[in-house]
């Protein structure tokens, strides 16, 4: 790095709050960048004090350290313990996966290396010294680096600016150590009389390993850990995992049971004060990223201070670079954390599937990735799943009642808003026909409305007239004739309070400028107060009329020869509005408790099931969370799914949200699939996973892990109507689950993209 001390605003006096790895490394790099700087680190503990034991660093992080400070890298390199295997021990069966590549060292040794480097460079280290308040330091220094951890006093002192959100999670865990090296990264479950407990362990030196024991809060209390001191907890953990430890003891180091806290900040800097590491963000220890993120923060911060003419520009650039990286890591960590929180729902999975599920829990390791790392292990999981040789998981068949789908891909319902008086036209024929020719197992229509008043927009299609049914029959005939083997499903729904609005591209959820029709709903609550009209709460006669509209539409759908019918109970439409406590404020038998809120949707389901052909399957789409306080949560969704399954639903199509406008979804890759996973594990009903699933690799991973039975994709099929066939070609699959239509076979290989000699 090249220093630029002459630049305007270049910090010459630097205060670092916190002597953990992130703070120490930031201090060393800033001093190395400009030896004229006065850099002081305040650390409340003694130099030899540390909490926890081992630290895992990635090759990427080590590469950054090598480039920034070869001396530190060389010192670390001499200390690192490396290994490639992960052992997953479940119900006495050990499954080993290789090719993963880990590097670790003791946290105390890491601190010693950084202490020595700071001293060598001339950084002032003030141990056993509480840092002055951040505001006082900011007034006396050019830069204040707050590396004071998850309980950051700096962050709390300026909470009105940093705007932190701290979420405490549902498991308790304790950091311990074993005086021997595990051969691999080891995950082990213990199914006790009190509930499921888990062990995370890995070596960090030639004679020591980190051991973390974790369990749900209620299990922790039932087991009596809340009444044990450190020594008693340590001995108890050693007894529970005696086989993994070979009967050896565990040791503690100021070890205490704690609940993990996820820290997110809207802003990472305030004036000349900047947050790094756990003060700015945390990521669950199960993906081993805490120290990694802190060190990478230090690398980025020091680099931008060296590259930008002013401190403001440097801090802005630091946050701009690091925020998306951290957000991605936190999403992966959240998925991993949730996996362990919900471990009890997974313990009945066969050992190898359980191991695959664990290895892919964060979605950063996938089926394709594991095939490269450990083809032998991946092949055994594929064999257990039932994949014929050379067949990816997504191209295995799946049976729902009397319907066998040739593969696991579903074209998700997508509203087109181009119908005329509810009649589907040529656009529907081309849209659905093209997707059917593209090779999926099942193509779903948009939400087909059961009445004119049940439309979302004037462009919505319906099944309330025979004319509409004839138009749909034309489409089903085309699919069955020209794309044999592709099933076509119809989704029936009623807009409820979200009706009488403009087409999506004209203003989503905005009322029509004229020609509005009256709305009905569970309760007289507008979707947006002052924007959307207030619906009429359905009375008994209205409920009966709507129920009959659904059954009449189902009869027409059967005559149209649809292969599957889905009842739309999601996204805030009429039946969804009965399910959510945020939209159902009724005081009669159709409101109140979840049992009451389920009553009308189940009545509609039963009425439709009665007229729908016995051999044809019925599915139900639900919103598994409202993404809003006081709304439907995961436990409610499990109960809802269980109720529909008990009434004969063949699968649950698990979506989320769109129930209330004040929702706050946690968007990200495959962000809705954990809800499908949870429902599948808790209820045992087949599930369709949806929500930002975009790659065939993700589909294969979800299926093999047992998180879903079918995967529904919408936008990928808008981008590429032949998504499924192209997925087959990209995986080298040419079997019966993805046949190319005869006129298209010449295009079943990617065309050359450049001249080849």
XYZ file of C-alpha atoms in Angstrom:
757
model
C 0.000 0.000 0.000
C 1.092 3.544 -0.686
C 0.492 6.145 2.018
C -0.823 9.601 1.184
C -0.289 11.621 4.388
C -0.437 14.862 2.416
C -4.059 14.243 1.400
C -6.698 16.477 2.926
C -8.378 14.767 5.834
C -5.947 11.820 6.004
C -6.197 10.584 9.625
C -2.990 11.089 11.617
C -4.353 10.280 15.082
C -6.304 7.023 15.226
C -8.116 5.492 18.189
C -9.167 1.855 18.074
C -11.738 0.665 20.610
C -11.356 -3.062 21.213
C -8.342 -5.346 21.017
C -9.872 -8.312 19.241
C -8.535 -9.564 15.898
C -10.408 -6.942 13.859
C -9.316 -3.988 15.960
C -5.696 -5.128 16.249
C -5.387 -5.846 12.550
C -6.949 -2.500 11.606
C -4.451 -0.781 13.907
C -1.495 -2.641 12.398
C -2.552 -1.951 8.820
C -3.234 1.741 9.417
C 0.156 2.162 11.105
C 1.909 0.230 8.350
C 0.147 2.326 5.731
C 1.510 5.502 7.324
C 4.247 5.098 9.974
C 3.733 8.765 10.964
C 0.308 7.954 12.322
C -0.290 7.786 16.036
C -2.434 4.672 16.526
C -3.730 3.648 19.961
C -5.719 0.542 20.848
C -7.811 0.415 24.032
C -8.583 -3.068 25.356
C -10.360 -3.560 28.678
C -8.898 -7.055 29.222
C -5.377 -8.293 29.821
C -3.216 -9.357 26.823
C -3.626 -13.042 27.711
C -7.390 -12.876 28.155
C -9.488 -14.318 25.377
C -12.873 -15.879 24.984
C -13.481 -18.889 22.798
C -10.727 -21.050 21.483
C -10.196 -21.634 17.766
C -10.593 -19.305 14.790
C -11.375 -20.482 11.251
C -9.999 -18.426 8.341
C -10.726 -18.954 4.657
C -8.109 -19.064 1.927
C -9.681 -15.883 0.520
C -9.142 -14.036 3.809
C -5.600 -15.362 4.117
C -4.900 -14.170 0.585
C -6.012 -10.667 1.546
C -3.747 -10.761 4.603
C -0.831 -11.930 2.471
C -1.280 -9.036 0.058
C -1.701 -6.417 2.790
C 0.931 -7.583 5.265
C 3.164 -10.535 4.325
C 4.711 -10.586 7.804
C 1.387 -11.356 9.498
C 0.529 -13.881 6.806
C 3.794 -15.743 7.294
C 3.324 -15.850 11.059
C -0.191 -17.210 10.614
C 0.877 -19.723 7.978
C 3.253 -21.370 10.428
C 0.447 -21.834 12.963
C -2.446 -22.970 10.815
C -3.988 -26.406 11.123
C -5.543 -27.562 7.835
C -8.021 -30.318 7.040
C -10.516 -31.232 4.312
C -13.164 -33.471 5.868
C -16.521 -32.907 7.540
C -17.933 -35.688 9.704
C -21.671 -35.736 10.305
C -22.651 -38.134 13.093
C -26.340 -38.865 13.339
C -28.018 -41.733 15.180
C -24.768 -43.616 15.417
C -23.964 -43.322 11.723
C -20.933 -41.268 10.680
C -21.009 -39.776 7.182
C -17.794 -38.203 5.946
C -17.578 -35.666 3.136
C -14.218 -34.497 1.874
C -12.742 -31.746 -0.275
C -13.889 -28.766 1.823
C -10.604 -27.141 2.862
C -10.418 -25.500 6.297
C -7.671 -23.599 8.105
C -7.731 -22.725 11.810
C -5.545 -21.598 14.670
C -5.982 -20.764 18.315
C -7.585 -17.414 19.066
C -4.989 -16.698 21.750
C -2.170 -17.423 19.302
C -3.805 -15.168 16.701
C -3.931 -12.342 19.237
C -0.290 -12.907 20.189
C 0.733 -12.611 16.539
C -1.228 -9.392 16.139
C 0.059 -7.987 19.449
C 3.618 -8.596 18.271
C 2.972 -7.017 14.880
C 1.370 -3.943 16.437
C 4.273 -3.533 18.845
C 6.767 -3.937 16.011
C 5.034 -1.210 13.985
C 4.739 1.180 16.944
C 1.040 0.884 17.731
C 0.264 1.850 21.345
C -1.532 -1.023 23.062
C -3.355 -0.046 26.242
C -4.508 -3.209 28.022
C -6.758 -3.310 31.093
C -7.903 0.142 30.007
C -11.495 1.093 29.385
C -11.673 3.298 26.301
C -12.956 6.824 26.814
C -16.426 7.483 25.379
C -16.511 7.400 21.589
C -17.549 11.059 21.378
C -14.561 12.092 23.498
C -12.193 10.035 21.345
C -13.745 11.445 18.175
C -13.051 14.983 19.356
C -9.383 14.216 20.058
C -8.618 11.947 17.060
C -8.909 12.048 13.302
C -10.413 8.540 13.152
C -12.104 6.271 15.686
C -12.385 2.593 14.790
C -15.034 0.916 16.944
C -14.181 -2.772 17.114
C -15.865 -3.271 20.472
C -17.907 -6.319 19.590
C -21.482 -7.471 19.630
C -22.217 -5.452 22.789
C -20.592 -2.331 21.323
C -20.876 0.680 23.610
C -19.962 2.905 20.688
C -22.875 1.615 18.641
C -25.277 2.070 21.540
C -23.980 5.560 22.354
C -24.806 6.683 18.807
C -27.739 4.354 18.182
C -29.826 7.214 16.828
C -27.377 7.469 13.921
C -26.110 3.901 13.405
C -29.740 2.686 13.814
C -28.921 -0.876 14.896
C -31.293 -3.831 14.871
C -30.296 -6.624 17.250
C -32.176 -9.928 17.008
C -31.766 -12.552 19.719
C -32.264 -16.120 18.484
C -33.788 -19.276 19.945
C -30.784 -21.463 20.771
C -28.343 -21.389 23.673
C -24.723 -22.307 23.081
C -21.433 -22.529 24.990
C -17.807 -22.414 23.775
C -15.585 -25.156 25.198
C -12.394 -26.959 24.226
C -11.043 -30.499 24.059
C -7.374 -31.335 24.585
C -7.044 -33.414 21.445
C -7.460 -32.670 17.741
C -10.577 -33.901 15.968
C -9.754 -35.461 12.618
C -12.363 -33.364 10.831
C -14.955 -30.683 11.297
C -17.508 -32.673 13.281
C -21.250 -32.144 13.619
C -23.073 -34.520 15.927
C -26.631 -34.731 17.210
C -27.717 -36.072 20.583
C -31.402 -36.930 20.953
C -31.952 -36.736 24.702
C -35.037 -37.063 26.880
C -35.121 -33.266 26.976
C -34.785 -32.684 23.228
C -32.172 -32.497 20.491
C -28.701 -31.112 21.214
C -25.872 -30.592 18.766
C -22.116 -30.455 18.843
C -19.903 -28.394 16.502
C -16.208 -29.241 16.814
C -12.997 -28.610 14.870
C -9.236 -28.739 15.531
C -7.301 -25.504 15.934
C -3.873 -26.851 16.911
C -1.955 -30.113 17.015
C -3.412 -30.921 20.429
C -6.646 -28.947 20.824
C -10.131 -28.533 19.365
C -12.970 -26.072 19.729
C -16.210 -27.660 20.912
C -19.503 -25.765 20.780
C -22.633 -27.300 22.280
C -25.937 -25.795 21.167
C -29.630 -26.473 21.738
C -33.005 -24.752 21.714
C -33.767 -22.567 24.734
C -36.576 -24.851 25.893
C -34.296 -27.898 25.668
C -31.586 -26.047 27.599
C -34.025 -25.252 30.393
C -35.601 -28.726 30.438
C -32.129 -30.244 30.775
C -31.393 -27.996 33.773
C -28.452 -26.138 32.238
C -29.947 -22.855 33.426
C -29.179 -23.951 37.005
C -25.603 -25.218 36.427
C -22.382 -23.268 36.846
C -19.539 -23.284 34.312
C -17.827 -26.405 35.674
C -21.076 -28.346 35.956
C -22.167 -27.379 32.432
C -18.784 -28.380 31.047
C -18.894 -31.795 32.719
C -22.491 -32.339 31.631
C -21.675 -31.553 27.980
C -18.720 -33.962 28.090
C -21.024 -36.691 29.360
C -23.671 -36.085 26.683
C -21.093 -36.235 23.893
C -18.819 -38.795 25.539
C -18.567 -40.960 22.429
C -17.415 -38.073 20.250
C -14.850 -37.113 22.897
C -13.661 -40.651 23.482
C -14.578 -40.267 27.132
C -12.236 -37.310 27.586
C -13.065 -34.139 29.470
C -13.861 -30.704 28.141
C -12.448 -27.480 29.498
C -13.895 -24.019 29.751
C -12.486 -20.513 29.551
C -14.879 -17.969 31.031
C -17.477 -20.006 29.169
C -21.122 -19.113 29.570
C -24.323 -20.144 27.890
C -25.556 -17.403 25.593
C -28.051 -16.822 22.815
C -26.706 -15.652 19.477
C -27.534 -12.076 18.511
C -27.644 -10.929 14.907
C -26.531 -7.309 14.599
C -27.466 -5.175 11.597
C -26.816 -1.435 11.299
C -28.352 0.992 8.828
C -25.130 3.031 8.905
C -21.582 1.975 9.730
C -19.985 5.386 10.217
C -20.835 8.606 12.010
C -18.566 11.575 11.497
C -15.058 10.205 11.998
C -16.220 7.089 13.872
C -16.579 3.801 12.006
C -17.815 0.359 13.068
C -16.053 -2.863 12.076
C -16.516 -6.531 12.922
C -19.208 -7.581 15.384
C -19.925 -3.969 16.279
C -21.215 -3.479 12.722
C -22.589 -6.935 11.944
C -22.644 -10.506 13.179
C -22.995 -13.842 11.403
C -23.812 -17.092 13.172
C -20.784 -19.133 14.225
C -22.033 -22.193 12.320
C -20.604 -20.738 9.109
C -17.370 -19.640 10.803
C -17.396 -16.029 9.624
C -17.037 -13.792 12.696
C -13.271 -13.312 12.724
C -13.154 -13.607 8.941
C -15.550 -10.685 8.499
C -13.735 -8.549 11.086
C -10.353 -9.099 9.439
C -11.791 -8.394 5.999
C -13.369 -5.193 7.361
C -9.951 -4.111 8.602
C -8.392 -4.872 5.223
C -11.015 -2.887 3.322
C -11.022 0.053 5.731
C -7.259 0.513 5.667
C -7.136 0.154 1.881
C -9.789 2.804 1.267
C -8.183 5.207 3.730
C -5.007 4.824 1.698
C -6.762 5.302 -1.631
C -9.167 8.220 -1.039
C -8.329 11.884 -0.498
C -10.770 12.484 2.357
C -11.958 10.437 5.304
C -15.607 10.856 4.295
C -14.905 9.366 0.885
C -12.874 6.541 2.416
C -15.586 5.585 4.906
C -18.261 5.744 2.216
C -16.200 3.512 -0.070
C -15.483 1.083 2.786
C -19.156 0.652 3.565
C -20.127 0.435 -0.117
C -17.640 -2.379 -0.655
C -18.318 -4.343 2.492
C -22.087 -4.013 2.930
C -23.148 -6.336 0.058
C -20.527 -8.896 1.080
C -21.705 -8.821 4.675
C -25.380 -8.927 3.660
C -24.726 -12.054 1.590
C -22.860 -13.654 4.473
C -25.616 -12.773 6.917
C -28.234 -14.333 4.646
C -26.197 -17.537 4.510
C -25.642 -17.414 8.260
C -29.361 -16.864 8.885
C -30.199 -19.947 6.817
C -27.612 -21.966 8.721
C -28.789 -20.649 12.099
C -32.401 -21.479 11.246
C -31.377 -24.988 10.187
C -29.939 -25.680 13.629
C -32.857 -24.014 15.397
C -35.209 -26.388 13.571
C -33.007 -29.452 13.889
C -35.711 -31.448 15.655
C -37.783 -31.457 12.446
C -34.899 -33.056 10.535
C -33.648 -35.853 12.741
C -35.854 -38.492 11.102
C -34.131 -38.061 7.743
C -31.865 -40.932 6.671
C -28.216 -40.369 7.668
C -26.800 -39.489 4.245
C -29.709 -37.223 3.346
C -29.374 -35.611 6.772
C -25.677 -35.019 6.079
C -26.362 -33.557 2.631
C -29.015 -31.301 4.131
C -26.563 -30.092 6.778
C -23.766 -29.463 4.278
C -26.018 -27.408 1.992
C -27.929 -25.619 4.773
C -26.549 -22.130 4.073
C -27.118 -22.446 0.279
C -23.458 -21.553 -0.300
C -22.571 -25.209 -0.794
C -24.777 -26.779 -3.465
C -25.294 -30.093 -5.210
C -22.997 -29.151 -8.098
C -20.392 -27.812 -5.714
C -20.440 -31.031 -3.687
C -20.150 -33.108 -6.840
C -16.866 -31.346 -7.535
C -15.615 -31.584 -3.946
C -16.741 -35.106 -3.164
C -18.298 -37.026 -6.088
C -18.385 -40.314 -4.167
C -20.469 -38.912 -1.314
C -22.778 -37.042 -3.684
C -23.371 -40.156 -5.758
C -24.465 -42.119 -2.697
C -26.991 -39.393 -1.824
C -28.297 -39.425 -5.400
C -28.656 -43.209 -5.277
C -30.559 -42.969 -1.991
C -32.871 -40.412 -3.596
C -33.602 -42.774 -6.464
C -31.770 -41.056 -9.300
C -31.135 -43.481 -12.213
C -27.549 -43.357 -13.485
C -26.833 -40.088 -15.224
C -30.102 -38.523 -14.029
C -30.032 -35.300 -12.014
C -32.491 -35.189 -9.090
C -34.731 -32.666 -10.852
C -35.421 -35.203 -13.598
C -36.815 -37.898 -11.345
C -40.614 -38.412 -11.499
C -43.037 -37.523 -8.738
C -46.534 -38.825 -8.129
C -49.481 -36.823 -6.771
C -52.593 -38.972 -6.410
C -53.296 -40.303 -9.944
C -50.908 -37.898 -11.671
C -47.256 -38.741 -12.290
C -45.116 -35.723 -13.118
C -42.154 -36.612 -15.305
C -39.857 -34.182 -13.480
C -39.838 -31.902 -10.444
C -40.124 -28.524 -12.233
C -43.274 -26.423 -11.984
C -43.939 -23.262 -13.977
C -45.295 -21.082 -11.202
C -48.594 -19.199 -11.657
C -47.964 -15.800 -13.252
C -50.738 -13.261 -13.693
C -50.779 -11.948 -17.261
C -53.630 -9.401 -17.074
C -54.492 -9.720 -20.773
C -57.835 -11.539 -20.682
C -60.968 -9.957 -22.166
C -64.007 -10.282 -19.909
C -62.251 -13.169 -18.203
C -61.716 -15.064 -21.466
C -58.144 -16.293 -22.048
C -56.946 -15.532 -25.558
C -54.095 -16.206 -27.932
C -51.572 -14.681 -25.547
C -52.495 -17.289 -22.921
C -52.282 -20.047 -25.508
C -48.813 -18.981 -26.630
C -47.569 -18.260 -23.101
C -48.714 -21.535 -21.533
C -48.066 -23.561 -24.678
C -44.513 -22.280 -24.966
C -43.745 -23.108 -21.349
C -45.296 -26.566 -21.749
C -43.093 -27.204 -24.789
C -40.128 -26.110 -22.658
C -40.118 -29.378 -20.717
C -41.409 -28.834 -17.145
C -43.384 -31.479 -15.334
C -46.243 -29.108 -14.486
C -47.358 -25.755 -15.896
C -49.735 -23.676 -13.774
C -52.166 -21.078 -15.051
C -52.364 -17.651 -13.519
C -54.911 -17.202 -10.740
C -58.175 -17.930 -12.515
C -60.965 -15.966 -10.870
C -64.249 -17.564 -9.866
C -66.436 -14.485 -10.421
C -66.311 -11.051 -12.054
C -66.122 -9.480 -8.578
C -63.284 -11.846 -7.696
C -60.923 -10.417 -10.305
C -57.800 -8.521 -9.319
C -57.850 -6.392 -12.485
C -60.058 -6.088 -15.581
C -57.458 -8.214 -17.375
C -57.741 -11.272 -15.110
C -58.987 -14.541 -16.556
C -61.900 -16.489 -15.117
C -63.947 -19.637 -15.085
C -67.384 -18.282 -14.266
C -68.808 -18.729 -17.798
C -68.935 -21.513 -20.358
C -67.272 -19.206 -22.895
C -64.254 -18.939 -20.627
C -64.231 -22.709 -20.145
C -64.209 -23.277 -23.906
C -61.199 -20.973 -24.251
C -59.370 -22.838 -21.484
C -60.243 -26.196 -23.086
C -58.517 -25.011 -26.261
C -55.330 -24.408 -24.254
C -55.417 -27.710 -22.362
C -55.984 -29.568 -25.645
C -52.940 -27.884 -27.174
C -50.732 -28.766 -24.207
C -51.869 -32.392 -24.037
C -51.515 -32.854 -27.813
C -48.355 -30.902 -28.579
C -46.492 -31.294 -25.278
C -47.463 -34.805 -24.168
C -46.166 -35.604 -20.706
C -46.544 -32.028 -19.478
C -49.328 -31.580 -16.941
C -51.404 -28.402 -16.888
C -52.787 -27.127 -13.589
C -55.370 -24.461 -12.856
C -55.175 -22.146 -9.863
C -58.570 -20.977 -8.634
C -58.863 -17.857 -6.530
C -60.825 -14.788 -5.533
C -59.184 -11.383 -5.117
C -61.025 -10.354 -1.957
C -60.006 -6.909 -0.747
C -57.157 -6.720 -3.288
C -59.501 -6.562 -6.287
C -60.676 -3.798 -8.617
C -57.159 -2.522 -9.271
C -55.107 -1.562 -12.302
C -52.951 -3.941 -14.290
C -49.536 -4.446 -12.730
C -47.676 -2.235 -15.204
C -50.262 0.542 -14.803
C -49.833 0.791 -11.024
C -49.722 -2.298 -8.865
C -52.476 -2.438 -6.207
C -53.763 0.982 -7.315
C -57.549 1.330 -7.739
C -59.055 1.771 -11.179
C -59.641 5.381 -12.262
C -63.217 4.365 -13.090
C -65.363 1.284 -13.485
C -64.571 -0.122 -10.034
C -66.663 -3.011 -8.727
C -67.593 -3.691 -5.081
C -65.260 -5.854 -3.008
C -65.858 -8.508 -0.367
C -63.477 -9.836 2.267
C -63.283 -11.559 5.626
C -63.477 -8.156 7.343
C -64.175 -4.592 6.287
C -60.521 -3.596 6.098
C -59.090 -1.877 2.988
C -55.756 -3.105 1.671
C -54.377 0.430 1.920
C -56.440 2.832 3.976
C -57.261 5.934 1.959
C -56.129 4.267 -1.280
C -58.070 1.056 -1.833
C -61.812 0.767 -1.304
C -63.214 -0.754 1.866
C -64.636 -4.234 1.219
C -67.884 -5.587 2.577
C -67.440 -8.315 5.191
C -69.057 -11.495 3.903
C -72.172 -12.589 5.758
C -73.487 -16.158 5.803
C -75.280 -15.766 2.495
C -72.175 -14.227 0.949
C -69.990 -17.059 2.211
C -72.335 -19.618 0.685
C -72.395 -17.743 -2.623
C -68.601 -17.558 -2.837
C -68.307 -21.241 -1.964
C -70.672 -22.077 -4.815
C -68.646 -19.879 -7.185
C -65.552 -21.939 -6.396
C -67.341 -25.252 -6.937
C -68.879 -24.073 -10.216
C -65.446 -22.994 -11.440
C -63.982 -26.341 -10.353
C -66.621 -28.236 -12.328
C -65.755 -26.215 -15.425
C -62.039 -26.792 -14.806
C -62.641 -30.537 -14.718
C -64.493 -30.365 -18.041
C -61.579 -28.353 -19.452
C -59.379 -31.378 -18.683
C -56.927 -29.654 -16.337
C -54.686 -32.235 -14.659
C -54.410 -30.541 -11.249
C -56.296 -27.887 -9.320
C -54.719 -25.496 -6.846
C -56.738 -23.467 -4.344
C -55.205 -20.018 -3.850
C -55.090 -19.289 -0.114
C -52.092 -16.945 -0.205
C -50.999 -13.377 -0.920
C -53.847 -11.613 0.838
C -56.588 -12.656 -1.564
C -59.977 -13.689 -0.249
C -59.206 -17.072 1.334
C -55.815 -15.841 2.571
C -57.639 -12.910 4.151
C -59.573 -15.359 6.312
C -56.370 -17.092 7.467
C -54.348 -14.101 8.654
C -55.152 -12.455 11.999
C -54.104 -9.143 10.445
C -56.945 -9.283 7.920
C -59.573 -11.345 9.745
C -61.140 -9.436 12.633
C -64.376 -11.393 12.668
C -66.081 -12.293 15.922
C -68.260 -15.095 14.530
C -67.343 -18.746 13.910
C -65.166 -17.708 10.944
C -62.756 -15.582 12.964
C -60.883 -15.440 16.239
C -58.695 -18.495 16.782
C -56.788 -20.170 13.974
C -59.433 -22.894 13.990
C -62.060 -20.272 13.289
C -59.982 -18.498 10.657
C -59.438 -21.826 8.889
C -63.132 -22.676 8.810
C -64.148 -20.969 5.561
C -61.032 -21.862 3.512
C -61.505 -25.498 4.567
C -65.201 -25.365 3.645
C -64.244 -24.105 0.194
C -61.559 -26.762 -0.120
C -63.979 -29.532 0.838
C -66.609 -28.268 -1.596
C -64.107 -28.112 -4.452
C -62.596 -31.490 -3.591
C -66.045 -33.015 -3.719
C -66.638 -31.951 -7.338
C -63.041 -32.300 -8.536
C -62.342 -35.769 -10.037
C -61.109 -38.176 -7.372
C -58.002 -39.278 -9.273
C -56.803 -35.735 -9.981
C -54.702 -34.016 -7.308
C -55.499 -30.814 -5.446
C -52.887 -28.523 -3.963
C -53.172 -25.398 -1.816
C -50.993 -22.288 -2.002
C -50.419 -20.588 1.360
C -48.472 -17.614 2.655
C -46.331 -19.199 5.360
C -45.543 -15.828 6.931
C -47.045 -12.372 6.619
C -43.604 -10.793 7.209
C -45.399 -8.504 9.670
C -45.738 -8.364 13.438
C -48.852 -10.093 14.716
C -49.483 -11.918 11.456
C -49.234 -15.519 10.361
C -45.963 -17.072 11.513
C -44.288 -20.391 10.852
C -46.124 -22.263 13.589
C -49.439 -20.990 12.219
C -48.391 -22.047 8.721
C -47.605 -25.556 9.949
C -51.051 -25.779 11.543
C -52.686 -24.458 8.351
C -50.800 -26.966 6.207
C -51.664 -29.781 8.592
C -55.362 -28.872 8.403
C -55.439 -28.826 4.596
C -53.482 -32.099 4.439
C -56.015 -33.690 6.804
C -58.790 -32.588 4.436
C -57.080 -34.231 1.475
C -54.626 -31.711 0.009
C -52.051 -33.637 -2.006
C -49.344 -30.964 -1.643
C -48.839 -27.529 -0.120
C -47.471 -24.794 -2.384
C -45.506 -22.683 0.088
C -45.212 -18.994 -0.672
C -44.996 -16.018 1.714
C -46.257 -12.496 2.228
C -48.204 -10.053 0.060
C -50.940 -10.102 2.712
C -50.443 -6.603 4.161
C -48.672 -3.630 2.574
C -46.518 -2.988 5.660
C -44.715 -6.313 5.264
C -40.920 -6.482 5.548
C -39.746 -9.534 3.574
C -36.224 -10.866 3.957
C -35.445 -11.137 0.265
C -32.591 -13.241 -1.027
C -31.800 -16.327 -3.018
C -34.353 -19.078 -2.342
C -35.596 -16.944 0.551
C -38.978 -18.676 0.849
C -37.744 -22.262 0.704
C -37.034 -22.581 4.458
C -40.780 -22.317 5.044
C -41.484 -25.178 2.640
C -38.755 -27.163 4.365
C -40.268 -26.544 7.784
C -43.786 -27.522 6.691
C -42.533 -30.659 4.959
C -40.587 -31.724 8.032
C -43.317 -30.945 10.552
C -46.379 -32.138 8.624
C -44.966 -34.815 6.327
C -46.977 -33.507 3.376
C -45.354 -33.003 -0.057
C -44.433 -29.364 -0.645
C -43.805 -27.132 -3.616
C -41.026 -24.642 -2.904
C -41.100 -21.222 -4.559
C -39.368 -17.885 -4.204
C -36.221 -16.711 -6.012
C -35.214 -20.216 -7.088
C -33.359 -19.488 -10.289
C -30.798 -22.204 -10.992
C -31.077 -25.915 -11.655
C -28.295 -26.370 -9.111
C -30.529 -24.880 -6.413
C -33.377 -27.158 -7.506
C -31.200 -30.263 -7.260
C -29.902 -29.152 -3.873
C -33.379 -28.536 -2.436
C -34.666 -31.902 -3.632
C -31.703 -33.975 -2.459
C -31.699 -32.304 0.938
C -35.365 -33.175 1.412
C -36.491 -29.550 1.677
C -38.977 -29.781 -1.179
C -40.643 -32.294 -3.489
C -41.270 -29.911 -6.382
C -39.785 -26.518 -7.238
C -41.830 -23.738 -8.837
C -40.073 -21.051 -10.858
C -41.706 -17.966 -12.366
C -39.302 -15.297 -13.614
C -36.735 -17.779 -14.967
C -39.516 -19.084 -17.225
C -40.299 -15.553 -18.393
C -36.644 -15.114 -19.286
C -36.397 -18.529 -20.904
C -39.528 -20.543 -21.805
C -37.241 -23.559 -22.393
C -35.570 -23.269 -19.000
C -36.109 -26.950 -18.151
C -34.815 -28.268 -21.469
C -31.787 -26.007 -21.251
C -31.159 -27.212 -17.684
C -31.149 -30.771 -19.035
C -28.732 -29.864 -21.826
C -26.402 -28.037 -19.435
C -26.283 -31.126 -17.209
C -25.820 -33.530 -20.118
C -29.158 -35.231 -19.490
C -31.083 -36.688 -22.465
C -33.598 -38.972 -20.774
C -37.393 -39.263 -20.828
C -37.963 -36.595 -18.189
C -36.941 -33.782 -20.565
C -37.855 -34.694 -24.153
C -37.301 -32.077 -26.832
C -40.288 -31.618 -29.150
C -39.466 -33.151 -32.529
C -39.399 -29.780 -34.361
C -36.919 -28.424 -31.778
C -34.481 -31.331 -31.552
C -31.948 -29.659 -33.813
C -31.611 -26.979 -31.139
C -31.023 -29.354 -28.252
C -27.326 -28.489 -28.191
C -25.990 -25.016 -27.457
C -25.019 -23.330 -30.731
C -21.325 -22.480 -31.184
C -20.544 -18.979 -29.961
C -17.360 -18.382 -31.932
C -15.195 -19.719 -34.724
C -13.247 -22.848 -33.964
C -10.307 -23.888 -36.082
